[in-house]
CSV table of C-alpha atoms in Angstrom, one decimal:
chain,number,residue,atom,x,y,z
A,17,UNK,CA,-11.9,-18.4,32.2
A,18,UNK,CA,-11.0,-15.0,33.7
A,19,UNK,CA,-10.7,-13.0,30.5
A,20,UNK,CA,-12.5,-13.1,27.2
A,21,UNK,CA,-11.6,-11.2,24.0
A,22,UNK,CA,-13.9,-9.0,22.0
A,23,UNK,CA,-13.1,-7.8,18.5
A,24,UNK,CA,-15.0,-4.9,17.0
A,25,UNK,CA,-14.4,-4.1,13.4
A,26,UNK,CA,-16.0,-2.2,10.5
A,27,UNK,CA,-15.6,-5.3,8.4
A,28,UNK,CA,-17.1,-8.7,9.2
A,29,UNK,CA,-14.2,-10.3,7.3
A,30,UNK,CA,-11.5,-8.5,9.4
A,31,UNK,CA,-13.3,-9.5,12.6
A,32,UNK,CA,-13.5,-13.1,11.5
A,33,UNK,CA,-9.9,-13.1,10.4
A,34,UNK,CA,-8.6,-11.7,13.7
A,35,UNK,CA,-10.6,-14.3,15.6
A,36,UNK,CA,-9.2,-17.1,13.5
A,37,UNK,CA,-5.7,-15.9,14.0
A,38,UNK,CA,-5.9,-15.4,17.8
A,39,UNK,CA,-7.9,-18.6,18.3
A,40,UNK,CA,-4.8,-20.5,17.2
A,41,UNK,CA,-2.8,-18.9,20.0
A,42,UNK,CA,-5.5,-19.0,22.6
A,43,UNK,CA,-7.8,-21.9,21.9
A,44,UNK,CA,-9.4,-21.9,25.4
A,45,UNK,CA,-10.5,-18.3,25.5
A,46,UNK,CA,-13.9,-17.0,24.7
A,47,UNK,CA,-13.4,-14.8,21.6
A,48,UNK,CA,-16.4,-13.0,20.3
A,49,UNK,CA,-16.7,-10.6,17.3
A,50,UNK,CA,-18.8,-7.8,16.1
A,51,UNK,CA,-18.1,-7.0,12.5
A,52,UNK,CA,-19.9,-4.7,10.1
A,53,UNK,CA,-23.3,-3.1,10.2
A,54,UNK,CA,-26.6,-4.9,10.9
A,55,UNK,CA,-27.0,-5.2,7.1
A,56,UNK,CA,-23.5,-6.7,6.9
A,57,UNK,CA,-22.0,-3.6,5.2
A,58,UNK,CA,-18.9,-1.7,6.2
A,59,UNK,CA,-19.5,0.1,9.5
A,60,UNK,CA,-20.3,-0.5,13.1
A,61,UNK,CA,-23.3,-2.0,14.9
A,62,UNK,CA,-24.2,-1.4,18.6
A,63,UNK,CA,-26.5,-4.4,18.4
A,64,UNK,CA,-23.7,-6.7,17.1
A,65,UNK,CA,-21.4,-5.4,19.9
A,66,UNK,CA,-24.1,-6.1,22.5
A,67,UNK,CA,-24.6,-9.6,21.2
A,68,UNK,CA,-20.9,-10.3,21.2
A,69,UNK,CA,-20.6,-9.1,24.8
A,70,UNK,CA,-23.6,-11.3,25.8
A,71,UNK,CA,-22.1,-14.3,24.1
A,72,UNK,CA,-18.6,-13.8,25.7
A,73,UNK,CA,-18.1,-16.2,28.6
A,74,UNK,CA,-15.1,-14.4,30.1
A,75,UNK,CA,-15.5,-13.0,33.6
A,76,UNK,CA,-14.0,-9.8,32.2
A,77,UNK,CA,-13.7,-8.7,28.6
A,78,UNK,CA,-10.6,-7.3,26.9
A,79,UNK,CA,-11.9,-5.3,23.9
A,80,UNK,CA,-10.2,-4.3,20.7
A,81,UNK,CA,-11.5,-2.2,17.9
A,82,UNK,CA,-10.4,-0.7,14.5
A,83,UNK,CA,-11.9,2.7,13.8
A,84,UNK,CA,-13.8,5.7,15.2
A,85,UNK,CA,-17.4,4.5,15.2
A,86,UNK,CA,-16.4,1.1,16.5
A,87,UNK,CA,-14.8,2.8,19.4
A,88,UNK,CA,-17.9,5.1,19.9
A,89,UNK,CA,-20.3,2.2,19.9
A,90,UNK,CA,-18.1,0.1,22.2
A,91,UNK,CA,-17.9,3.0,24.6
A,92,UNK,CA,-21.7,3.5,24.4
A,93,UNK,CA,-22.2,-0.2,25.2
A,94,UNK,CA,-19.7,0.0,28.1
A,95,UNK,CA,-22.0,2.6,29.7
A,96,UNK,CA,-25.0,0.4,29.3
A,97,UNK,CA,-23.7,-3.0,30.6
A,98,UNK,CA,-22.8,-4.4,34.0
A,99,UNK,CA,-20.0,-6.4,32.4
A,100,UNK,CA,-16.4,-5.4,33.1
A,101,UNK,CA,-14.9,-4.4,29.8
A,102,UNK,CA,-11.4,-3.1,29.3
A,103,UNK,CA,-11.0,-1.2,26.1
A,104,UNK,CA,-7.6,-0.8,24.5
A,105,UNK,CA,-6.6,1.9,22.0
A,106,UNK,CA,-4.0,-0.2,20.3
A,107,UNK,CA,-3.3,-1.8,17.0
A,108,UNK,CA,-6.2,-4.3,16.5
A,109,UNK,CA,-4.5,-7.4,15.3
A,110,UNK,CA,-1.3,-7.1,17.3
A,111,UNK,CA,-3.0,-6.0,20.5
A,112,UNK,CA,-5.7,-8.7,20.4
A,113,UNK,CA,-3.0,-11.3,19.6
A,114,UNK,CA,-0.7,-10.3,22.5
A,115,UNK,CA,-3.7,-10.0,25.0
A,116,UNK,CA,-5.0,-13.4,23.9
A,117,UNK,CA,-1.7,-15.3,24.2
A,118,UNK,CA,-1.1,-13.8,27.7
A,119,UNK,CA,-4.7,-14.4,28.9
A,120,UNK,CA,-4.5,-18.0,27.7
A,121,UNK,CA,-1.7,-18.6,30.2
A,122,UNK,CA,-3.6,-16.7,33.0
A,123,UNK,CA,-1.4,-13.7,33.1
A,124,UNK,CA,-2.5,-10.9,35.4
A,125,UNK,CA,-4.3,-7.9,33.9
A,126,UNK,CA,-1.3,-5.7,34.8
A,127,UNK,CA,1.0,-7.9,32.7
A,128,UNK,CA,-1.3,-7.9,29.7
A,129,UNK,CA,-1.7,-4.1,29.9
A,130,UNK,CA,2.0,-3.5,30.3
A,131,UNK,CA,2.6,-5.6,27.1
A,132,UNK,CA,0.0,-3.6,25.2
A,133,UNK,CA,1.5,-0.1,26.0
A,134,UNK,CA,3.9,-0.1,23.1
A,135,UNK,CA,1.1,-0.8,20.7
A,136,UNK,CA,-1.0,2.3,21.6
A,137,UNK,CA,-1.8,4.1,18.4
A,138,UNK,CA,-5.2,5.8,19.0
C-alpha cells in the first residue's frame, strides 16, 4: 500500500475514535495512532509517535494531528526518521477521513493534497 495514515492526538480516546471512523472508509490502509502521554494522560508522546510510525506499513505516511505539542513532537520525529511523512495542518477528523478515502482508491498525492486545502485551519 502506497500510503498509510498516522493520527496524533492529545487524547488516546480521540485517536482511537478517529481510527475507528476512517477504518470504515479505508479498510485496506495501514492506520496507526499515537494518543496521549506515555502515562496515558492528556498530552503528546514522542515515543508513541515513533512507535506508530514504526508500526505503519505504508510506503509514505500521511500524518494528522490535533494541537500544538502533537505538531511539535511530530515535526521532531520527522527530523529523526528516514520515513517519508507528509504532515497536514488541517482539521483532524475531516482531513484524515478525506485522505484515507482517497488513499484507499490509490489517488495520487496531488489529488489528496488538493482535497485537503479547504480544511487548512492551523
